mmCIF file of C-alpha atoms and ligand atoms in Angstrom:
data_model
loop_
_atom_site.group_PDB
_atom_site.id
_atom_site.type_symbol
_atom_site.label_atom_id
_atom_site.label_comp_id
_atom_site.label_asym_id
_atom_site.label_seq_id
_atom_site.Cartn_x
_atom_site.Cartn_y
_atom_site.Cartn_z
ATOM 1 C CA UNK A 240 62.468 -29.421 28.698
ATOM 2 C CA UNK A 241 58.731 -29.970 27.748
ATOM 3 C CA UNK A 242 57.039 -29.498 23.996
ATOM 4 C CA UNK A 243 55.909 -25.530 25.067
ATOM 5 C CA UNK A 244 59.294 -24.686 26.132
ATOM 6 C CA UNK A 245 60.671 -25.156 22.126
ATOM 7 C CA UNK A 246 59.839 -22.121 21.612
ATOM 8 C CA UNK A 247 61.989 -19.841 24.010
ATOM 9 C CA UNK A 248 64.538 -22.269 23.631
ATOM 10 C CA UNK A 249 64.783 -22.304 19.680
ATOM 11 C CA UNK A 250 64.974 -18.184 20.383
ATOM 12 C CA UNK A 251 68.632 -18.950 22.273
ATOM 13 C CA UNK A 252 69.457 -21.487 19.590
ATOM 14 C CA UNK A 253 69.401 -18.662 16.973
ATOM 15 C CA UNK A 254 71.397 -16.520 18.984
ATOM 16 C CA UNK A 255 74.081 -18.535 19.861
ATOM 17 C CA UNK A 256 74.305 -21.160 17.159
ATOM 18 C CA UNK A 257 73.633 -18.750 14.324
ATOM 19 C CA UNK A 258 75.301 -20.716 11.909
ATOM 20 C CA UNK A 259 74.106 -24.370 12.331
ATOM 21 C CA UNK A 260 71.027 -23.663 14.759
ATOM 22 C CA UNK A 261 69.093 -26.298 15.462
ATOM 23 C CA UNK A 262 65.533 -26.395 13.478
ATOM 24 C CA UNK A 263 62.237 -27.040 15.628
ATOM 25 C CA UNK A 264 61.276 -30.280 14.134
ATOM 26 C CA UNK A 265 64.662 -31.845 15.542
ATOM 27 C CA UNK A 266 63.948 -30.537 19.108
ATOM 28 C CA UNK A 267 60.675 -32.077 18.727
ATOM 29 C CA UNK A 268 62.649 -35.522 17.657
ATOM 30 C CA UNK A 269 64.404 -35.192 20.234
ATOM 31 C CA UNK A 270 61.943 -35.197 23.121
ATOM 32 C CA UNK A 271 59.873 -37.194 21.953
ATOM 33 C CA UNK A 272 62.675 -39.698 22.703
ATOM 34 C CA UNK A 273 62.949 -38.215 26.100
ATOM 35 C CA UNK A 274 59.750 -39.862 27.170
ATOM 36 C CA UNK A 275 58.277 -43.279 27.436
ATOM 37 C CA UNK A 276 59.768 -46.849 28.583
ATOM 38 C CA UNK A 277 62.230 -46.851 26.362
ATOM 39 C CA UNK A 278 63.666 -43.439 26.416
ATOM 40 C CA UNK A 279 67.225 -42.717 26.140
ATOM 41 C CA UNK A 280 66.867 -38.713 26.235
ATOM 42 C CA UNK A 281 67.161 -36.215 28.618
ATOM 43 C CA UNK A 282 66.924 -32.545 28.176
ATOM 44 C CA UNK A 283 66.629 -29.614 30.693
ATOM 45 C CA UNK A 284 66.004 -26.104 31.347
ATOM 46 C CA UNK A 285 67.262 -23.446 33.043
ATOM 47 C CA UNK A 286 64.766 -20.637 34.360
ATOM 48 C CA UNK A 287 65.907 -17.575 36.090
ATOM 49 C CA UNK A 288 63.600 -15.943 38.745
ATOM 50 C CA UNK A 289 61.016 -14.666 36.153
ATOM 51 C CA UNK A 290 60.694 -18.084 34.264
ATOM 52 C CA UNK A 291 62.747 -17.150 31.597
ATOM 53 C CA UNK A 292 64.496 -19.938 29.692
ATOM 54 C CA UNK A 293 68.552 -18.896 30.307
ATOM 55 C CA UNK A 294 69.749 -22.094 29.404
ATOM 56 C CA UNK A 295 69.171 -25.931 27.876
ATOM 57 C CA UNK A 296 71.002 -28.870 27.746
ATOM 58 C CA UNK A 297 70.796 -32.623 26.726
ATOM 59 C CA UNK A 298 72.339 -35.876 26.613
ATOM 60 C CA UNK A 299 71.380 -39.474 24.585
ATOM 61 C CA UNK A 300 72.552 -42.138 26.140
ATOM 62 C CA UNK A 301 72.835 -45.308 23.674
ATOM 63 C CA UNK A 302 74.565 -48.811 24.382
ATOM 64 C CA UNK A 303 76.546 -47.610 27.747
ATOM 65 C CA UNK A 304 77.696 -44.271 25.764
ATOM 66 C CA UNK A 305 76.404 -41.065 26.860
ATOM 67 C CA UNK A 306 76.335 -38.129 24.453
ATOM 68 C CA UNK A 307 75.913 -34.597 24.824
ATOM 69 C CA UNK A 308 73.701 -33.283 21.982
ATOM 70 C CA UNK A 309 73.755 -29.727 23.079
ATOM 71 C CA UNK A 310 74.092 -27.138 25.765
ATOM 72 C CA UNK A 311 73.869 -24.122 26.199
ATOM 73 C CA UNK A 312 73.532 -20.741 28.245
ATOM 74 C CA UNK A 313 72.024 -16.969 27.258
ATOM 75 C CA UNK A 314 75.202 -15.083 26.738
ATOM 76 C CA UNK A 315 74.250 -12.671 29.743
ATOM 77 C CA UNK A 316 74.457 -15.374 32.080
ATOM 78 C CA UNK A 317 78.127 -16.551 31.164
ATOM 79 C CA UNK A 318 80.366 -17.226 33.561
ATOM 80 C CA UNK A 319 78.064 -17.322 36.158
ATOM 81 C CA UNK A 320 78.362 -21.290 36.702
ATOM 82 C CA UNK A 321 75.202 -22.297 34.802
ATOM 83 C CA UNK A 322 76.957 -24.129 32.125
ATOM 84 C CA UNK A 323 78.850 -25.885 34.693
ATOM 85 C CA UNK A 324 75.089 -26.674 36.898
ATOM 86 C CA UNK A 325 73.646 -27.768 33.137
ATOM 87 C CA UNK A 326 76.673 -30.576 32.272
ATOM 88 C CA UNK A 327 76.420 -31.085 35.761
ATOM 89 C CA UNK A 328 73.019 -32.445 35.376
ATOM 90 C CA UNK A 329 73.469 -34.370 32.390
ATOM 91 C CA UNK A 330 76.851 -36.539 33.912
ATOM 92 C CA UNK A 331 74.298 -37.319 36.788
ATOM 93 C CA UNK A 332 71.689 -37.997 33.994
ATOM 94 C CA UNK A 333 74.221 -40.482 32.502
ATOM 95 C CA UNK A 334 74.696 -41.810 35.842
ATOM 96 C CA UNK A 335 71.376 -42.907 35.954
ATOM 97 C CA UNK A 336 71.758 -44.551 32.443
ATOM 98 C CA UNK A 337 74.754 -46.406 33.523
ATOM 99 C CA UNK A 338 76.712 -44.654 31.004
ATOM 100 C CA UNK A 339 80.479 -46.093 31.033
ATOM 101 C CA UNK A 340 81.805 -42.737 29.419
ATOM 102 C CA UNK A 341 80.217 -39.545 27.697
ATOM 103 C CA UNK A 342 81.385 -38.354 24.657
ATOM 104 C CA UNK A 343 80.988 -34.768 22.907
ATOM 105 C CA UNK A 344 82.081 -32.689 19.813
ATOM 106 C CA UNK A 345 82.923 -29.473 19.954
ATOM 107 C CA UNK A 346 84.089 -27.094 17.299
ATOM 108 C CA UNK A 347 88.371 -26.457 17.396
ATOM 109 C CA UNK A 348 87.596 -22.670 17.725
ATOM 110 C CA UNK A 349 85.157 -23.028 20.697
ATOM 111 C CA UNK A 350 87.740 -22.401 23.588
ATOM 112 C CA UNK A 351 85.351 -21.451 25.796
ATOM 113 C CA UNK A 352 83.186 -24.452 25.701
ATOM 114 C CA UNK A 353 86.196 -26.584 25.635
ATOM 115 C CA UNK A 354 87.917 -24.884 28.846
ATOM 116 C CA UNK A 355 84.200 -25.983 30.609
ATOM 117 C CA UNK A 356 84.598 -29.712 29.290
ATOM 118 C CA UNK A 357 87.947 -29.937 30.853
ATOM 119 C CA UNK A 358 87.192 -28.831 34.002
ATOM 120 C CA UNK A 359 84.783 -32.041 34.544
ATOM 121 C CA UNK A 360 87.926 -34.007 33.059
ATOM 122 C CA UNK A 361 87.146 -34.718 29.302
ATOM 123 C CA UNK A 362 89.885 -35.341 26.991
ATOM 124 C CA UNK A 363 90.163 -34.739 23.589
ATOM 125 C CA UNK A 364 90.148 -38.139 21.646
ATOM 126 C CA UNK A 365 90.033 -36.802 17.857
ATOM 127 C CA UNK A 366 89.324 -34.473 15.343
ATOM 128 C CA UNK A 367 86.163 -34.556 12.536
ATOM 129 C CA UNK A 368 87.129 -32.811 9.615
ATOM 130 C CA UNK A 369 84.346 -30.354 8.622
ATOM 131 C CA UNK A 370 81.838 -31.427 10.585
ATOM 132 C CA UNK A 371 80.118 -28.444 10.857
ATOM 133 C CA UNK A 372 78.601 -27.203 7.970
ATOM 134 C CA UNK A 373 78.280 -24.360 6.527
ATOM 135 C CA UNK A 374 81.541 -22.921 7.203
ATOM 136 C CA UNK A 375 83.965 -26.432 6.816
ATOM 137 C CA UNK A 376 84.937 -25.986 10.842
ATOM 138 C CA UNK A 377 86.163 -29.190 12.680
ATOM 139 C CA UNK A 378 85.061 -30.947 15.683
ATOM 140 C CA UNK A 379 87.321 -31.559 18.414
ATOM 141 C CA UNK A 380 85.818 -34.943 19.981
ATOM 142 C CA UNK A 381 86.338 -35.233 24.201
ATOM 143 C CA UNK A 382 85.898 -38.106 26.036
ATOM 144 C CA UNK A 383 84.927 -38.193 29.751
ATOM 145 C CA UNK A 384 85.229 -41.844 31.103
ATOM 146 C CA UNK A 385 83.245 -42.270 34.488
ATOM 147 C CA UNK A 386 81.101 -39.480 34.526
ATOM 148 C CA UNK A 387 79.756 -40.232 38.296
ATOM 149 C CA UNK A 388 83.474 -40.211 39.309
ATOM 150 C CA UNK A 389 83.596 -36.611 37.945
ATOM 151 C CA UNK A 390 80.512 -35.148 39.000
ATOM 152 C CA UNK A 391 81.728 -35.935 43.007
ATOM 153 C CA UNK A 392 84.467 -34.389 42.103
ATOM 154 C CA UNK A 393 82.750 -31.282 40.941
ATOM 155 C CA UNK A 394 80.389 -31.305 44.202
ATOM 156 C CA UNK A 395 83.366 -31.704 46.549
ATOM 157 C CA UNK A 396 85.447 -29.141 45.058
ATOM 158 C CA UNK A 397 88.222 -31.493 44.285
HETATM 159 C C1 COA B 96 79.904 -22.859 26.684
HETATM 160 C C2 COA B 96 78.854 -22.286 27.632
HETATM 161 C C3 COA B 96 77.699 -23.278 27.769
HETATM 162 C C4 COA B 96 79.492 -22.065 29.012
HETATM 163 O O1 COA B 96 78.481 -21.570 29.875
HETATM 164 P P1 COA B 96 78.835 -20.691 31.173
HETATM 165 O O2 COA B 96 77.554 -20.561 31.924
HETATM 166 O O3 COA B 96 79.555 -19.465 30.799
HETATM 167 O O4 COA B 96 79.800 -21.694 31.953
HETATM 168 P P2 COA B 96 80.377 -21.472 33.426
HETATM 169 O O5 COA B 96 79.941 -20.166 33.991
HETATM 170 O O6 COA B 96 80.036 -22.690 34.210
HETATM 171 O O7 COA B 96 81.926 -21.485 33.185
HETATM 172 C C5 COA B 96 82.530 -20.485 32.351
HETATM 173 C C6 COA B 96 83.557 -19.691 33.122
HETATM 174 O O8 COA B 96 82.962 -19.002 34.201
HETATM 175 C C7 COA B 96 83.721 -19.249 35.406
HETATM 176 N N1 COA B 96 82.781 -19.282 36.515
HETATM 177 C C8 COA B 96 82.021 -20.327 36.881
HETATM 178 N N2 COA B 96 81.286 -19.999 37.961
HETATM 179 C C9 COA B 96 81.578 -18.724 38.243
HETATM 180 C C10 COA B 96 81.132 -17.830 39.219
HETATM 181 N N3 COA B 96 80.227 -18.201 40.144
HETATM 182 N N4 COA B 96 81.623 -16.598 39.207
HETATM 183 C C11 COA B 96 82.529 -16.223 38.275
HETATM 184 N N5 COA B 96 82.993 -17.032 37.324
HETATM 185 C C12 COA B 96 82.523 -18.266 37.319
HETATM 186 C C13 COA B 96 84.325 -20.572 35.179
HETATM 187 O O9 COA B 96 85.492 -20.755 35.962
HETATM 188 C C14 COA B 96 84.648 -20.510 33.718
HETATM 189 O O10 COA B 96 85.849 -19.829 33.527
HETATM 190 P P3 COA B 96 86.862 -20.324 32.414
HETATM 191 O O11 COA B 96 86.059 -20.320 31.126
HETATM 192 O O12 COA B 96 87.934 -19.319 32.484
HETATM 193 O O13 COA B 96 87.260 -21.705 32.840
HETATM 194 C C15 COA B 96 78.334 -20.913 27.111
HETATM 195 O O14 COA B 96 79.437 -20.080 26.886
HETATM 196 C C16 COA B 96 77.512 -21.000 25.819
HETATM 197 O O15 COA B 96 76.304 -21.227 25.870
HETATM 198 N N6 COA B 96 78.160 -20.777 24.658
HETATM 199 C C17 COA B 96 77.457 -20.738 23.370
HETATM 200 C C18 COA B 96 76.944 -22.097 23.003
HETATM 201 C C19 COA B 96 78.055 -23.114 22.976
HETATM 202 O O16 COA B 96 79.131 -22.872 22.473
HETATM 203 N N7 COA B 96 77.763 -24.315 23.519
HETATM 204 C C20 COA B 96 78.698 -25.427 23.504
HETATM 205 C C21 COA B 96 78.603 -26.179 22.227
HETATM 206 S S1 COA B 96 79.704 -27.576 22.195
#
């Protein structure tokens, strides 16, 4: 993800974060930490055949921990395997960061999400209470501990 895509991107935000969307100044924050010698950002696009934006993702990766900040997919491209191809890409990214584990929150009600998370082999390691505001919901927190591990799994089928 580059500075011009914010705008197509902060379009999906709206529509599938309506409630605690991300505002364009913190995308902004965030890449600029994506860049430079002492980044520790990595955030990426998905285009379908026309160049449209159909998905984004990204992950910090701080003191051995990865974490994934956000990701996403246009809602008429679920279940198509793009969510899967986008965490994918960011357990490879935390590869690269030497990232012992990779941690994520995800609200209680988001079944969906979580079922995806699983899949690659996170666990759930705690509950935030009301940590998404408005609206009071909690956070389930998941754990994935050796994300390279899980990504050869994903590859290979296993
Ligand atoms: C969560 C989210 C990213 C998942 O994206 P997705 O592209 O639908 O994910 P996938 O297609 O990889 O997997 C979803 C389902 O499709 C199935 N699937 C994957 N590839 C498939 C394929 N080629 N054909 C048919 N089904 C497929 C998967 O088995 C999975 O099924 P399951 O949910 O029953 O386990 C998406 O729903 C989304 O953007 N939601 C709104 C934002 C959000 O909640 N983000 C997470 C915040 S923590």
């Amino acid at each position: 993800m580059r500075w011009w895509d914010i705008g197509p991107v902060l379009e999906l935000e709206k529509a599938l974060f309506p409630q605690d969307a991300w505002s364009k100044g913190l995308f902004w924050s965030e890449l600029a930490h994506a860049r430079g010698a002492n980044a520790n950002r990595r955030y990426v696009v998905a285009v379908d055949p026309d160049g449209r934006i159909v998905g984004y993702a990204g992950l910090a990766a701080i003191d051995g921990t990865g974490d994934v900040q956000t990701i996403a997919v246009a809602q008429e491209h679920w279940s198509t395997g793009l969510g899967a191809r986008l965490l994918t890409e960011l357990l490879t990214t935390a590869t690269a960061f030497e990232c012992r584990e990779v941690l994520l929150e995800v609200r209680v009600d988001n079944t969906r999400a979580q079922r995806l998370y699983e899949r690659f082999g996170f666990e759930p390691v705690g509950v935030r209470r009301g940590y998404y505001q408005p609206g009071n919901i909690d956070a389930l927190v998941m754990r994935l501990t050796d994300p390279n591990f899980a990504v050869q799994g994903m590859t290979h089928g296993s």
